[in-house]
PDB file of C-alpha atoms in Angstrom:
ATOM      1  CA  VAL A   1      -0.045   0.014  -0.071  1.00 86.00           C
ATOM      2  CA  SER A   2       1.490   3.434  -0.983  1.00 88.00           C
ATOM      3  CA  GLY A   3       0.557   7.223  -1.164  1.00 88.00           C
ATOM      4  CA  ASP A   4       0.041   7.631   2.628  1.00 87.00           C
ATOM      5  CA  GLN A   5       3.079   8.004   4.844  1.00 84.00           C
ATOM      6  CA  THR A   6       0.980   8.055   8.017  1.00 84.00           C
ATOM      7  CA  MET A   7      -0.766   4.760   7.519  1.00 82.00           C
ATOM      8  CA  ASP A   8      -0.515   1.766   9.856  1.00 84.00           C
ATOM      9  CA  LEU A   9       0.495  -0.708   7.165  1.00 83.00           C
ATOM     10  CA  GLU A  10       0.126  -3.829   9.316  1.00 83.00           C
ATOM     11  CA  ALA A  11      -3.397  -2.720  10.354  1.00 82.00           C
ATOM     12  CA  LEU A  12      -4.357  -2.280   6.736  1.00 82.00           C
ATOM     13  CA  ARG A  13      -2.914  -5.574   5.650  1.00 82.00           C
ATOM     14  CA  LYS A  14      -5.411  -7.190   8.024  1.00 83.00           C
ATOM     15  CA  LYS A  15      -8.255  -5.742   6.082  1.00 83.00           C
ATOM     16  CA  VAL A  16      -6.982  -7.063   2.662  1.00 90.00           C
ATOM     17  CA  ARG A  17      -8.405 -10.352   1.497  1.00 92.00           C
ATOM     18  CA  LEU A  18      -5.585 -11.107  -0.924  1.00 92.00           C
ATOM     19  CA  VAL A  19      -2.973 -13.216   0.710  1.00 90.00           C
ATOM     20  CA  GLU A  20       0.615 -13.627  -0.509  1.00 90.00           C
ATOM     21  CA  GLY A  21       1.146 -17.090  -1.998  1.00 91.00           C
ATOM     22  CA  GLU A  22      -2.556 -17.816  -2.639  1.00 93.00           C
ATOM     23  CA  VAL A  23      -4.321 -17.982  -5.941  1.00 94.00           C
ATOM     24  CA  PHE A  24      -5.177 -14.424  -7.279  1.00 94.00           C
ATOM     25  CA  ASN A  25      -8.848 -13.558  -6.987  1.00 94.00           C
ATOM     26  CA  ARG A  26     -10.099 -10.494  -8.809  1.00 93.00           C
ATOM     27  CA  SER A  27     -13.266 -10.282  -6.698  1.00 95.00           C
ATOM     28  CA  TYR A  28     -11.046 -10.061  -3.616  1.00 95.00           C
ATOM     29  CA  LEU A  29      -9.148  -7.263  -5.311  1.00 95.00           C
ATOM     30  CA  THR A  30     -12.294  -5.285  -5.932  1.00 95.00           C
ATOM     31  CA  ALA A  31     -13.445  -5.960  -2.354  1.00 95.00           C
ATOM     32  CA  ASP A  32     -10.009  -4.771  -1.047  1.00 95.00           C
ATOM     33  CA  VAL A  33     -10.259  -1.552  -2.898  1.00 95.00           C
ATOM     34  CA  GLU A  34     -13.681  -0.843  -1.479  1.00 94.00           C
ATOM     35  CA  GLY A  35     -12.568  -1.829   2.012  1.00 92.00           C
ATOM     36  CA  LEU A  36      -9.434   0.387   1.967  1.00 92.00           C
ATOM     37  CA  GLU A  37     -11.424   3.333   0.666  1.00 93.00           C
ATOM     38  CA  ARG A  38     -13.939   2.920   3.684  1.00 91.00           C
ATOM     39  CA  GLN A  39     -10.901   2.822   5.911  1.00 89.00           C
ATOM     40  CA  TYR A  40     -10.363   6.467   4.905  1.00 92.00           C
ATOM     41  CA  THR A  41     -13.935   7.731   4.216  1.00 93.00           C
ATOM     42  CA  ASP A  42     -14.935   6.560   7.734  1.00 92.00           C
ATOM     43  CA  ARG A  43     -12.231   8.848   9.035  1.00 91.00           C
ATOM     44  CA  GLY A  44     -12.923  12.188   7.529  1.00 93.00           C
ATOM     45  CA  PHE A  45     -11.352  11.778   4.067  1.00 93.00           C
ATOM     46  CA  PHE A  46     -14.415  12.396   2.049  1.00 92.00           C
ATOM     47  CA  LEU A  47     -12.511  12.275  -1.398  1.00 91.00           C
ATOM     48  CA  ALA A  48     -10.320   9.392  -0.645  1.00 93.00           C
ATOM     49  CA  THR A  49      -9.604   6.900  -3.523  1.00 94.00           C
ATOM     50  CA  VAL A  50      -7.592   3.778  -3.807  1.00 94.00           C
ATOM     51  CA  GLN A  51      -6.183   2.726  -7.207  1.00 95.00           C
ATOM     52  CA  PRO A  52      -5.276  -0.966  -7.632  1.00 95.00           C
ATOM     53  CA  LEU A  53      -1.925  -1.456  -9.621  1.00 94.00           C
ATOM     54  CA  THR A  54      -0.979  -4.890 -10.793  1.00 94.00           C
ATOM     55  CA  ARG A  55       2.209  -6.110 -12.233  1.00 94.00           C
ATOM     56  CA  LEU A  56       2.109  -9.492 -13.940  1.00 93.00           C
ATOM     57  CA  ASN A  57       4.985 -11.895 -14.293  1.00 94.00           C
ATOM     58  CA  PRO A  58       4.230 -14.577 -16.837  1.00 93.00           C
ATOM     59  CA  ASP A  59       7.396 -16.496 -16.059  1.00 93.00           C
ATOM     60  CA  THR A  60       6.571 -17.295 -12.452  1.00 93.00           C
ATOM     61  CA  LYS A  61       2.712 -16.867 -13.025  1.00 93.00           C
ATOM     62  CA  THR A  62       2.538 -14.346 -10.210  1.00 95.00           C
ATOM     63  CA  VAL A  63       0.830 -10.873  -9.841  1.00 95.00           C
ATOM     64  CA  ASP A  64       2.249  -8.061  -7.600  1.00 95.00           C
ATOM     65  CA  VAL A  65      -0.473  -5.942  -6.304  1.00 94.00           C
ATOM     66  CA  GLN A  66      -0.139  -2.307  -5.112  1.00 93.00           C
ATOM     67  CA  PHE A  67      -2.838  -0.067  -3.669  1.00 93.00           C
ATOM     68  CA  ASP A  68      -2.159   3.530  -4.390  1.00 94.00           C
ATOM     69  CA  VAL A  69      -3.995   5.707  -1.796  1.00 92.00           C
ATOM     70  CA  GLN A  70      -5.002   9.303  -2.574  1.00 93.00           C
ATOM     71  CA  LYS A  71      -6.632  10.259   0.719  1.00 90.00           C
ATOM     72  CA  GLY A  72      -7.156  13.997   0.068  1.00 90.00           C
ATOM     73  CA  PRO A  73      -7.952  16.523   2.742  1.00 91.00           C
ATOM     74  CA  LEU A  74      -9.919  16.026   5.977  1.00 92.00           C
ATOM     75  CA  TYR A  75     -13.529  17.055   5.824  1.00 95.00           C
ATOM     76  CA  PHE A  76     -15.888  18.176   8.755  1.00 96.00           C
ATOM     77  CA  VAL A  77     -19.589  18.321   8.597  1.00 96.00           C
ATOM     78  CA  ARG A  78     -20.751  22.007   8.698  1.00 96.00           C
ATOM     79  CA  THR A  79     -24.475  21.755   8.631  1.00 96.00           C
ATOM     80  CA  ILE A  80     -27.092  18.941   8.249  1.00 97.00           C
ATOM     81  CA  ASN A  81     -30.320  19.969   6.449  1.00 96.00           C
ATOM     82  CA  ILE A  82     -33.349  17.745   6.388  1.00 96.00           C
ATOM     83  CA  SER A  83     -35.985  17.990   3.641  1.00 96.00           C
ATOM     84  CA  GLY A  84     -39.090  16.122   2.592  1.00 95.00           C
ATOM     85  CA  ASN A  85     -40.430  15.581   6.118  1.00 95.00           C
ATOM     86  CA  THR A  86     -43.828  17.159   5.744  1.00 94.00           C
ATOM     87  CA  ARG A  87     -45.209  15.554   8.873  1.00 95.00           C
ATOM     88  CA  THR A  88     -42.366  14.381  10.972  1.00 97.00           C
ATOM     89  CA  ILE A  89     -40.578  17.019  12.922  1.00 96.00           C
ATOM     90  CA  ASP A  90     -36.683  17.405  12.588  1.00 96.00           C
ATOM     91  CA  PRO A  91     -35.598  16.152  16.032  1.00 95.00           C
ATOM     92  CA  VAL A  92     -37.304  12.738  15.434  1.00 96.00           C
ATOM     93  CA  ILE A  93     -34.960  12.192  12.531  1.00 97.00           C
ATOM     94  CA  ARG A  94     -31.842  13.940  14.002  1.00 96.00           C
ATOM     95  CA  ARG A  95     -31.861  11.735  17.131  1.00 95.00           C
ATOM     96  CA  GLU A  96     -31.382   8.611  14.944  1.00 96.00           C
ATOM     97  CA  MET A  97     -28.405  10.048  13.146  1.00 95.00           C
ATOM     98  CA  ARG A  98     -24.809   8.916  13.982  1.00 94.00           C
ATOM     99  CA  VAL A  99     -23.331  12.010  12.155  1.00 94.00           C
ATOM    100  CA  VAL A 100     -23.558  15.401  13.848  1.00 93.00           C
ATOM    101  CA  GLU A 101     -22.570  18.924  12.894  1.00 94.00           C
ATOM    102  CA  GLY A 102     -18.984  19.828  13.708  1.00 93.00           C
ATOM    103  CA  GLN A 103     -17.563  16.269  13.535  1.00 94.00           C
ATOM    104  CA  LEU A 104     -15.406  14.582  11.017  1.00 94.00           C
ATOM    105  CA  TYR A 105     -17.224  13.223   7.934  1.00 94.00           C
ATOM    106  CA  SER A 106     -17.909   9.440   8.208  1.00 94.00           C
ATOM    107  CA  ALA A 107     -19.229   7.240   5.434  1.00 93.00           C
ATOM    108  CA  ARG A 108     -19.932   4.555   8.010  1.00 93.00           C
ATOM    109  CA  GLY A 109     -21.874   7.094  10.247  1.00 95.00           C
ATOM    110  CA  ILE A 110     -23.984   7.995   7.282  1.00 95.00           C
ATOM    111  CA  GLN A 111     -24.692   4.431   6.607  1.00 95.00           C
ATOM    112  CA  ILE A 112     -25.733   3.663  10.027  1.00 96.00           C
ATOM    113  CA  SER A 113     -27.846   6.794  10.114  1.00 97.00           C
ATOM    114  CA  THR A 114     -29.643   5.774   6.964  1.00 97.00           C
ATOM    115  CA  GLN A 115     -30.576   2.312   8.411  1.00 97.00           C
ATOM    116  CA  ARG A 116     -31.718   3.809  11.702  1.00 97.00           C
ATOM    117  CA  ILE A 117     -34.030   6.249  10.008  1.00 97.00           C
ATOM    118  CA  ARG A 118     -35.450   3.478   7.715  1.00 96.00           C
ATOM    119  CA  ARG A 119     -36.157   1.370  10.708  1.00 96.00           C
ATOM    120  CA  LEU A 120     -38.525   4.102  11.994  1.00 95.00           C
ATOM    121  CA  GLY A 121     -40.924   2.995   9.467  1.00 94.00           C
ATOM    122  CA  PHE A 122     -42.102   6.479   8.720  1.00 96.00           C
ATOM    123  CA  PHE A 123     -40.593   7.065   5.401  1.00 97.00           C
ATOM    124  CA  GLU A 124     -40.633   5.320   1.973  1.00 96.00           C
ATOM    125  CA  ASP A 125     -37.140   6.478   1.037  1.00 96.00           C
ATOM    126  CA  VAL A 126     -34.129   7.982   2.809  1.00 97.00           C
ATOM    127  CA  SER A 127     -31.042   9.369   1.104  1.00 96.00           C
ATOM    128  CA  PHE A 128     -28.018  11.536   1.911  1.00 96.00           C
ATOM    129  CA  ASP A 129     -26.165  13.817  -0.295  1.00 95.00           C
ATOM    130  CA  SER A 130     -23.023  15.705   0.275  1.00 92.00           C
ATOM    131  CA  LYS A 131     -22.484  19.296  -0.902  1.00 90.00           C
ATOM    132  CA  PRO A 132     -19.046  21.212  -0.938  1.00 87.00           C
ATOM    133  CA  THR A 133     -18.887  24.623   0.716  1.00 91.00           C
ATOM    134  CA  GLU A 134     -16.738  27.640   0.258  1.00 92.00           C
ATOM    135  CA  ASP A 135     -14.443  26.285   3.034  1.00 91.00           C
ATOM    136  CA  PRO A 136     -12.457  23.421   1.412  1.00 88.00           C
ATOM    137  CA  SER A 137     -12.341  21.614   4.831  1.00 92.00           C
ATOM    138  CA  GLN A 138     -16.113  21.523   5.339  1.00 94.00           C
ATOM    139  CA  LEU A 139     -19.202  20.165   3.638  1.00 95.00           C
ATOM    140  CA  ASP A 140     -22.953  20.274   4.101  1.00 96.00           C
ATOM    141  CA  LEU A 141     -25.059  17.016   4.352  1.00 96.00           C
ATOM    142  CA  GLY A 142     -28.565  16.887   2.932  1.00 96.00           C
ATOM    143  CA  VAL A 143     -31.002  14.308   4.299  1.00 97.00           C
ATOM    144  CA  ASN A 144     -33.902  13.686   1.876  1.00 97.00           C
ATOM    145  CA  VAL A 145     -36.889  11.601   3.024  1.00 97.00           C
ATOM    146  CA  VAL A 146     -40.174  10.692   1.554  1.00 97.00           C
ATOM    147  CA  GLU A 147     -43.042  10.342   4.041  1.00 96.00           C
ATOM    148  CA  ARG A 148     -45.321   7.403   4.070  1.00 95.00           C
ATOM    149  CA  PRO A 149     -48.688   6.669   5.744  1.00 94.00           C
ATOM    150  CA  THR A 150     -48.212   5.601   9.326  1.00 94.00           C
ATOM    151  CA  GLY A 151     -51.758   4.994  10.498  1.00 94.00           C
ATOM    152  CA  SER A 152     -54.054   1.855  10.380  1.00 95.00           C
ATOM    153  CA  PHE A 153     -57.674   0.981  11.078  1.00 95.00           C
ATOM    154  CA  SER A 154     -59.206  -2.357  11.363  1.00 96.00           C
ATOM    155  CA  PHE A 155     -62.652  -3.684  12.294  1.00 94.00           C
ATOM    156  CA  GLY A 156     -64.328  -7.028  12.384  1.00 95.00           C
ATOM    157  CA  ALA A 157     -67.062  -9.227  13.818  1.00 93.00           C
ATOM    158  CA  GLY A 158     -67.309 -12.717  15.229  1.00 91.00           C
ATOM    159  CA  PHE A 159     -69.307 -15.016  17.311  1.00 88.00           C
ATOM    160  CA  SER A 160     -68.612 -16.436  20.761  1.00 82.00           C
ATOM    161  CA  SER A 161     -70.457 -18.942  22.680  1.00 82.00           C
ATOM    162  CA  GLN A 162     -70.045 -16.797  25.917  1.00 79.00           C
ATOM    163  CA  ASP A 163     -70.533 -13.274  24.480  1.00 76.00           C
ATOM    164  CA  GLY A 164     -72.592 -14.074  21.282  1.00 83.00           C
ATOM    165  CA  LEU A 165     -71.952 -11.569  18.510  1.00 89.00           C
ATOM    166  CA  VAL A 166     -68.753  -9.719  19.053  1.00 91.00           C
ATOM    167  CA  PHE A 167     -67.615  -6.514  17.348  1.00 93.00           C
ATOM    168  CA  THR A 168     -63.983  -5.375  17.316  1.00 94.00           C
ATOM    169  CA  ALA A 169     -62.360  -2.174  16.006  1.00 96.00           C
ATOM    170  CA  SER A 170     -58.779  -0.953  16.309  1.00 96.00           C
ATOM    171  CA  LEU A 171     -57.020   2.415  15.403  1.00 96.00           C
ATOM    172  CA  ALA A 172     -53.237   2.831  15.479  1.00 97.00           C
ATOM    173  CA  GLN A 173     -50.842   5.485  14.654  1.00 96.00           C
ATOM    174  CA  SER A 174     -47.129   5.121  14.840  1.00 95.00           C
ATOM    175  CA  ASN A 175     -46.097   8.679  14.335  1.00 96.00           C
ATOM    176  CA  LEU A 176     -48.664  10.734  16.272  1.00 95.00           C
ATOM    177  CA  PHE A 177     -48.238  14.438  15.592  1.00 94.00           C
ATOM    178  CA  GLY A 178     -45.036  13.742  13.706  1.00 95.00           C
ATOM    179  CA  ARG A 179     -43.139  13.205  17.019  1.00 95.00           C
ATOM    180  CA  GLY A 180     -42.675   9.397  16.840  1.00 95.00           C
ATOM    181  CA  TYR A 181     -45.287   8.443  19.534  1.00 96.00           C
ATOM    182  CA  PHE A 182     -47.070   5.226  19.069  1.00 96.00           C
ATOM    183  CA  VAL A 183     -50.818   5.210  20.034  1.00 97.00           C
ATOM    184  CA  ASN A 184     -53.293   2.356  19.789  1.00 97.00           C
ATOM    185  CA  LEU A 185     -56.924   2.362  20.556  1.00 97.00           C
ATOM    186  CA  SER A 186     -59.071  -0.838  20.485  1.00 96.00           C
ATOM    187  CA  VAL A 187     -62.579  -1.751  21.342  1.00 95.00           C
ATOM    188  CA  ASP A 188     -64.256  -5.146  21.773  1.00 92.00           C
ATOM    189  CA  VAL A 189     -67.981  -5.126  22.251  1.00 91.00           C
ATOM    190  CA  GLY A 190     -69.922  -8.316  23.054  1.00 86.00           C
ATOM    191  CA  GLY A 191     -73.126  -9.484  24.566  1.00 80.00           C
ATOM    192  CA  ARG A 192     -71.633  -9.781  28.155  1.00 84.00           C
ATOM    193  CA  THR A 193     -68.220  -8.037  28.002  1.00 85.00           C
ATOM    194  CA  ASN A 194     -66.948  -4.806  26.546  1.00 90.00           C
ATOM    195  CA  ARG A 195     -63.265  -4.149  26.568  1.00 92.00           C
ATOM    196  CA  TYR A 196     -61.593  -0.785  25.860  1.00 96.00           C
ATOM    197  CA  VAL A 197     -57.764  -0.411  25.543  1.00 96.00           C
ATOM    198  CA  ALA A 198     -55.761   2.749  24.974  1.00 97.00           C
ATOM    199  CA  SER A 199     -51.908   2.780  24.802  1.00 97.00           C
ATOM    200  CA  LEU A 200     -49.340   5.539  24.165  1.00 96.00           C
ATOM    201  CA  SER A 201     -45.565   4.923  23.848  1.00 96.00           C
ATOM    202  CA  ASP A 202     -42.674   7.225  23.426  1.00 95.00           C
ATOM    203  CA  PRO A 203     -39.347   5.546  22.629  1.00 92.00           C
ATOM    204  CA  TYR A 204     -37.270   8.448  23.787  1.00 93.00           C
ATOM    205  CA  PHE A 205     -39.204   9.125  26.992  1.00 92.00           C
ATOM    206  CA  MET A 206     -36.792  10.682  29.639  1.00 88.00           C
ATOM    207  CA  GLY A 207     -34.127  10.580  26.908  1.00 82.00           C
TER     208      GLY A 207
END
């Protein structure tokens, strides 16, 4: 591995799937390039690239592989702008993010943030985009979401030997007021027994 005098070569070697003396595998080469790039983009080097250079020796049927690193400058996140959330308030999205304003750019942090926001179940699509700023060491992050319906209503009827004809209805909302509250209201009405249930949960209650 060349191009970065500050690297921990032994640490990088442990992340490389190609092994000296083993049969050359091009898919491993591709995976190694991606893995080494992540090693840098996860640590603030937004423009980092890794170029694989190969030297073939037909006589010995061997291939020398060199990974040339161009890590570029460090980048910090200046601002994070959220768009597309017509119902959900910004803090509900921001609290799921693992990238914050003022910290080093992290490709892994953005990946984890995307997964956490998707798991909320409030959005059909979630995407991040990075925009350069007038400061060469900073960039702005855009978080683009597409809202989806988060409520449900169900009803039905049945017959019980104890209660006779039974009517049931349920109303649920997983993003009440756009604040991430889950509320559920259900009613069971029978000949002898009536049951009413109301529940409200806040996943970030008391922090």
